[in-house]
XYZ file of C-alpha atoms in Angstrom:
417
model
C 39.902 -6.096 50.227
C 41.286 -3.311 49.649
C 40.718 -0.591 52.384
C 39.745 3.287 50.676
C 39.857 5.693 52.157
C 37.164 8.089 52.811
C 37.545 10.524 49.675
C 37.674 7.461 47.396
C 34.293 6.268 48.843
C 32.664 9.664 47.957
C 33.892 9.025 44.886
C 32.447 5.525 45.031
C 29.218 6.883 46.086
C 28.645 10.162 43.442
C 29.612 7.165 41.302
C 27.208 5.089 41.773
C 24.432 7.733 42.239
C 25.551 9.531 38.606
C 25.489 5.321 37.270
C 22.066 5.200 38.592
C 20.819 8.422 37.079
C 22.407 7.964 33.957
C 20.289 4.529 33.960
C 16.950 6.221 35.009
C 17.245 8.190 31.559
C 17.468 5.099 29.405
C 14.596 3.986 31.923
C 12.733 7.547 30.894
C 13.336 6.684 27.330
C 12.035 3.370 27.074
C 8.732 3.651 29.241
C 8.209 6.609 26.793
C 9.385 4.991 23.988
C 6.694 2.185 24.935
C 3.591 4.530 25.685
C 4.760 6.029 22.275
C 4.516 2.779 20.591
C 1.465 2.456 22.208
C -0.591 5.408 21.407
C 0.939 6.323 18.111
C -1.496 6.653 14.954
C -0.539 6.759 11.604
C 1.458 10.124 11.137
C 0.175 11.592 14.721
C 2.166 13.312 17.050
C 2.578 10.205 19.628
C 5.256 8.835 16.494
C 7.079 12.232 16.598
C 7.880 10.985 20.274
C 8.290 7.829 19.595
C 10.652 8.107 17.243
C 12.634 10.200 19.720
C 12.890 8.310 22.877
C 13.512 5.634 20.332
C 16.919 7.340 18.976
C 17.357 8.166 23.011
C 17.413 4.863 23.590
C 20.284 3.656 20.720
C 21.614 6.668 21.634
C 22.345 5.503 25.665
C 23.103 1.963 24.693
C 25.800 3.120 22.367
C 27.148 5.667 25.455
C 26.617 2.346 27.654
C 28.716 0.336 25.588
C 31.223 2.899 24.927
C 31.757 3.983 28.371
C 31.543 0.145 29.882
C 34.595 -0.552 27.232
C 36.965 1.623 28.724
C 36.929 -0.572 31.482
C 35.473 -4.309 31.128
C 33.315 -6.750 28.431
C 29.655 -5.307 28.649
C 27.477 -8.232 30.087
C 31.039 -10.520 30.426
C 30.938 -10.787 26.664
C 34.263 -11.019 24.695
C 33.696 -8.775 22.148
C 36.604 -7.031 20.514
C 38.034 -3.832 21.348
C 36.560 -4.022 24.600
C 37.552 -3.520 28.342
C 40.502 -1.353 26.448
C 42.067 -0.513 29.715
C 42.938 -3.798 30.940
C 44.001 -5.179 28.681
C 46.210 -2.466 27.238
C 47.481 -1.166 30.711
C 51.202 -1.748 30.099
C 50.570 0.173 25.834
C 48.740 3.229 28.016
C 52.327 3.207 30.828
C 54.896 3.156 27.770
C 52.626 6.012 25.635
C 52.418 7.861 29.214
C 55.940 7.378 29.787
C 56.770 8.876 26.495
C 54.089 11.805 26.475
C 55.914 13.230 30.059
C 59.229 12.430 28.564
C 58.854 14.764 25.477
C 56.045 17.450 26.787
C 57.731 17.593 30.523
C 61.372 16.684 30.417
C 62.144 18.757 27.451
C 65.885 20.284 28.323
C 63.616 24.132 27.105
C 60.950 23.254 28.992
C 62.651 22.706 32.016
C 64.755 25.512 31.766
C 62.178 28.067 31.119
C 60.393 26.893 34.139
C 63.156 26.955 36.380
C 64.086 30.621 34.521
C 60.210 31.729 35.210
C 60.271 30.570 39.085
C 63.607 32.447 40.174
C 64.263 29.629 42.269
C 67.535 32.000 43.668
C 65.664 34.453 44.401
C 63.243 32.844 46.647
C 65.603 30.739 48.459
C 68.376 33.702 48.958
C 64.984 35.528 50.770
C 63.837 33.031 52.913
C 67.638 31.978 53.713
C 67.673 35.658 55.452
C 65.021 35.341 57.604
C 67.406 33.863 61.213
C 64.683 31.256 61.334
C 64.934 29.348 58.634
C 68.489 29.433 58.672
C 68.099 27.577 62.095
C 65.893 25.189 60.492
C 68.178 24.253 58.052
C 70.904 24.156 60.206
C 68.622 21.760 62.463
C 68.283 19.942 59.867
C 72.055 19.585 58.499
C 72.965 18.552 61.791
C 70.338 15.702 62.154
C 71.985 14.970 58.597
C 75.471 14.644 59.824
C 74.460 13.130 63.577
C 72.165 10.485 61.342
C 75.164 9.082 58.835
C 77.755 9.393 62.059
C 76.085 7.461 63.938
C 75.351 4.945 60.703
C 78.593 4.907 60.182
C 80.601 1.571 61.620
C 83.814 2.663 63.277
C 85.969 0.389 62.278
C 84.574 0.680 58.656
C 85.550 4.841 58.568
C 89.474 3.725 60.499
C 89.856 1.305 57.522
C 88.927 3.941 54.801
C 91.359 6.488 57.149
C 93.925 3.334 57.135
C 94.061 2.729 53.444
C 92.277 5.406 51.669
C 94.750 7.985 53.566
C 97.169 7.047 55.827
C 98.553 4.384 53.134
C 98.257 6.758 50.118
C 100.021 9.871 52.277
C 102.780 6.738 53.457
C 102.808 5.062 49.671
C 104.053 8.656 48.014
C 107.456 9.607 48.702
C 107.899 12.711 51.072
C 111.034 14.156 49.479
C 110.187 15.910 46.688
C 107.314 17.722 47.950
C 109.368 18.662 51.240
C 112.125 19.995 49.382
C 109.762 22.262 46.713
C 107.915 23.074 50.291
C 110.977 24.194 51.259
C 111.970 25.662 48.679
C 109.130 27.771 48.146
C 108.883 28.909 51.965
C 112.625 30.213 51.174
C 112.150 32.044 48.225
C 109.290 33.747 50.557
C 111.320 34.673 52.790
C 108.688 33.225 55.566
C 112.031 30.850 56.958
C 112.932 34.012 59.025
C 110.916 34.384 61.276
C 111.006 31.143 62.455
C 115.040 31.656 62.060
C 114.850 34.294 64.715
C 112.992 32.761 67.420
C 115.784 29.807 67.164
C 118.673 32.088 67.421
C 116.529 34.389 70.180
C 115.571 31.266 72.587
C 119.333 30.183 71.918
C 121.218 32.909 73.162
C 118.323 33.447 76.280
C 119.649 29.821 76.960
C 123.430 30.600 76.934
C 122.588 33.709 79.049
C 121.166 32.280 81.620
C 123.435 29.403 82.237
C 126.931 30.764 83.312
C 127.152 27.748 85.235
C 127.037 25.146 82.703
C 128.889 26.508 80.392
C 131.722 26.261 82.748
C 131.323 22.904 84.318
C 130.828 21.944 80.723
C 134.511 23.795 80.104
C 136.070 22.146 83.553
C 134.377 18.751 82.628
C 136.693 18.435 79.380
C 139.817 19.911 80.993
C 142.353 17.217 81.630
C 142.538 16.809 85.379
C 145.960 18.077 86.074
C 144.325 21.112 85.055
C 143.767 24.022 88.433
C 140.851 24.826 89.455
C 141.128 28.149 88.996
C 142.203 27.796 85.482
C 139.613 25.757 84.479
C 137.261 28.553 86.489
C 138.965 31.351 83.983
C 138.660 29.780 80.926
C 135.083 28.554 81.676
C 134.495 32.464 81.670
C 136.188 32.720 78.864
C 134.787 30.301 77.065
C 130.928 31.618 78.443
C 131.748 35.459 77.253
C 133.111 34.346 74.130
C 129.895 32.078 72.674
C 127.528 34.865 74.638
C 128.857 37.202 72.218
C 128.716 35.208 69.003
C 125.267 34.478 70.226
C 124.658 38.541 70.830
C 125.662 39.199 67.053
C 124.162 36.348 65.831
C 121.410 37.592 67.111
C 121.478 41.394 66.145
C 123.353 40.689 62.498
C 120.882 39.981 60.092
C 123.859 39.236 57.531
C 126.138 37.395 60.004
C 127.815 34.263 58.549
C 126.416 32.290 60.432
C 122.764 32.861 59.424
C 123.803 33.202 55.447
C 125.563 29.073 55.977
C 122.319 28.352 57.523
C 120.536 29.747 54.734
C 122.481 28.137 52.504
C 123.166 24.663 53.674
C 118.597 25.068 54.035
C 118.722 25.874 50.342
C 121.134 23.168 49.504
C 118.643 20.193 52.146
C 115.405 21.632 49.747
C 117.721 20.734 46.481
C 118.622 17.506 47.640
C 115.283 16.148 49.144
C 114.061 17.116 45.007
C 116.839 15.678 43.572
C 119.939 13.357 45.423
C 118.532 10.182 45.630
C 120.438 9.516 49.330
C 118.945 12.534 51.001
C 115.417 11.323 49.331
C 115.960 7.514 50.548
C 117.285 9.289 54.327
C 113.749 10.839 54.407
C 111.888 7.809 53.175
C 113.827 5.586 56.299
C 112.790 8.538 58.708
C 109.101 9.426 57.001
C 108.852 5.347 57.624
C 110.168 5.355 61.389
C 107.608 8.392 61.957
C 104.452 6.188 60.769
C 105.270 3.229 62.908
C 105.800 5.106 65.804
C 103.474 3.756 68.541
C 102.430 6.894 69.426
C 101.481 8.141 65.508
C 99.666 4.377 65.597
C 97.526 5.389 68.048
C 96.837 8.830 67.330
C 95.535 7.524 63.646
C 93.474 4.696 65.437
C 91.859 7.311 67.580
C 91.637 9.970 65.338
C 87.800 8.803 64.077
C 86.627 8.525 67.745
C 87.677 11.853 68.502
C 86.619 13.185 65.274
C 83.467 11.861 65.362
C 82.829 12.985 69.522
C 83.393 16.324 68.194
C 81.221 16.397 64.778
C 78.413 14.576 67.708
C 78.773 17.208 70.135
C 78.937 19.883 68.000
C 75.462 18.939 65.959
C 74.082 18.626 69.297
C 75.025 21.372 70.898
C 72.633 24.832 69.014
C 75.459 27.251 70.364
C 78.383 25.112 68.959
C 80.752 27.054 66.985
C 80.705 24.607 63.925
C 76.285 25.466 64.300
C 76.837 28.651 64.522
C 79.013 29.833 61.227
C 77.050 27.436 59.456
C 73.945 29.182 60.080
C 76.073 32.430 59.075
C 77.019 31.016 56.273
C 73.821 30.473 55.286
C 72.575 33.619 56.169
C 75.170 35.460 54.559
C 74.507 32.973 51.540
C 71.056 34.605 51.664
C 71.794 37.988 51.335
C 74.148 37.296 48.675
C 71.430 35.281 46.318
C 68.711 38.424 47.877
C 71.157 41.496 47.201
C 74.020 40.170 44.394
C 72.174 39.359 40.906
C 75.376 38.173 39.529
C 75.338 36.030 42.316
C 71.462 34.811 41.510
C 72.536 34.755 37.802
C 75.475 32.434 37.916
C 73.064 30.302 40.849
C 70.640 29.634 38.481
C 72.785 29.243 35.165
C 73.663 25.992 37.907
C 70.937 25.024 38.360
C 69.568 25.342 35.243
C 72.615 23.325 33.848
C 72.672 20.441 36.115
C 68.345 20.117 35.266
C 69.006 20.270 31.601
C 71.816 17.592 32.434
C 69.721 15.044 34.461
C 66.527 15.312 31.595
C 68.799 14.819 28.809
C 71.008 12.119 29.953
C 68.406 10.556 32.082
C 64.826 11.118 30.575
C 64.537 7.299 29.563
C 65.999 6.053 33.416
C 62.869 9.013 34.893
C 59.998 7.890 32.379
C 61.362 4.320 33.202
C 59.644 5.064 36.746
C 56.124 5.415 34.725
C 56.075 2.651 32.657
C 57.285 0.218 35.635
C 54.932 1.031 38.397
C 51.998 0.933 35.968
C 53.661 -2.377 34.801
C 53.084 -3.631 37.977
C 49.477 -2.258 38.374
C 46.884 -5.061 38.449
C 44.997 -4.819 35.438
C 41.593 -5.211 37.355
C 42.377 -2.719 39.887
C 44.004 -0.381 37.640
C 40.534 -0.403 35.927
C 38.595 0.341 39.020
C 40.876 3.191 40.023
C 41.170 5.000 36.859
C 37.081 4.800 36.791
C 36.666 5.604 40.478
C 38.742 8.728 39.578
C 36.920 9.348 36.525
C 33.655 7.600 35.658
C 31.157 9.885 37.353
C 31.605 12.539 34.229
C 31.884 9.780 32.296
C 27.869 9.221 33.168
C 27.772 12.401 31.449
C 28.414 10.942 28.819
C 25.544 8.323 28.552
C 23.571 10.865 29.795
C 23.955 13.301 26.807
C 23.909 10.495 24.193
C 20.295 9.692 25.645
C 19.177 13.511 25.319
C 21.113 14.346 22.098
C 19.770 10.861 20.706
C 16.739 11.617 20.976
C 16.828 15.078 19.814
C 18.901 13.220 16.347
C 16.255 11.285 16.082
C 13.123 14.200 16.167
C 14.839 15.627 14.019
C 15.537 12.418 11.320
C 12.266 11.213 11.658
C 10.727 14.697 11.108
C 12.918 15.648 8.164
C 12.077 12.119 6.772
C 8.300 12.840 7.085
C 8.414 16.589 5.524
C 10.442 15.031 2.684
C 8.168 12.007 1.922
């Protein structure tokens, strides 16, 4: 047994009450007809009353039949064109779907409605409020937490391995690296790195006199006297320090120019020299297959997952703060920037127009399929529950109007004859 809501129970009581009222009008017309039929004489006033009551009865019966035929077969008789709603439910569903698609999902209707609603301004005004921006941020955080929690770690890791890492590994690295290096050299962005390396080299030489002398002594012949080795070591250190200083201070030093030329040639070879590109691929494979790199790739999702969950959980996290500030900034732009609003409204209208133009049939199918799945008898009951009370006024009006029409017709007949 279907459970009715409180509102439906009230509607059912009202429907029963109105049915009784409408039936009461018919009964009243019948009683008046019988009384008038018993009392009427030839051409007296009771004949007019009888004619009016008779017509009222006919009108009441006709409208009872019409209203009842919408929902069921009157008296259970298989009369054609009765029980219209149960028998033609699917046809009504198709017609309703076509009506909605034509009149509500038309592109011009949707565009006009969105334009009058002024969504972008309303959204902007709403987002400017910090409490609303925080609310949206919280909802986005919940979405992120839900998505991250639902995803299986092994599936995400497989996507990272196959969809990202493998794609990067399968493509040759030489030409893009060479192109990137060439662009860096053209822009001169490498000079700071070269200066850093040269500075660190000079500092090392300056701070490692003993190591330079030791290296010279270790390379000297065994028969060479120690003081000679020391003198040669000091001399080598001084020359090396002077050389490092010259390279450090002279931006046009031959060593710097030679290094620039080397990098230019190396960038060219990475893009065009097969041997260099092959060696770059070998280095790439060795790098990717290194255990530390493999461990980093394997743990990448775990680290990213923990970072996302921590940031989503903490209302004061940097991620949530930036999202909140970004939403407020976006809201201010929508509120103050007419060009921005016009652009956003254009996007929304275009998106909605695309959806209704290309998926109108799928949207209206939701209506037709839903109606098709409804039980015919139950559908008829639900519709009658919603509109049946108003339809009972048709029966009442039929009784009253029928009586008046019958009186007029009878009166005209009497006057003519």
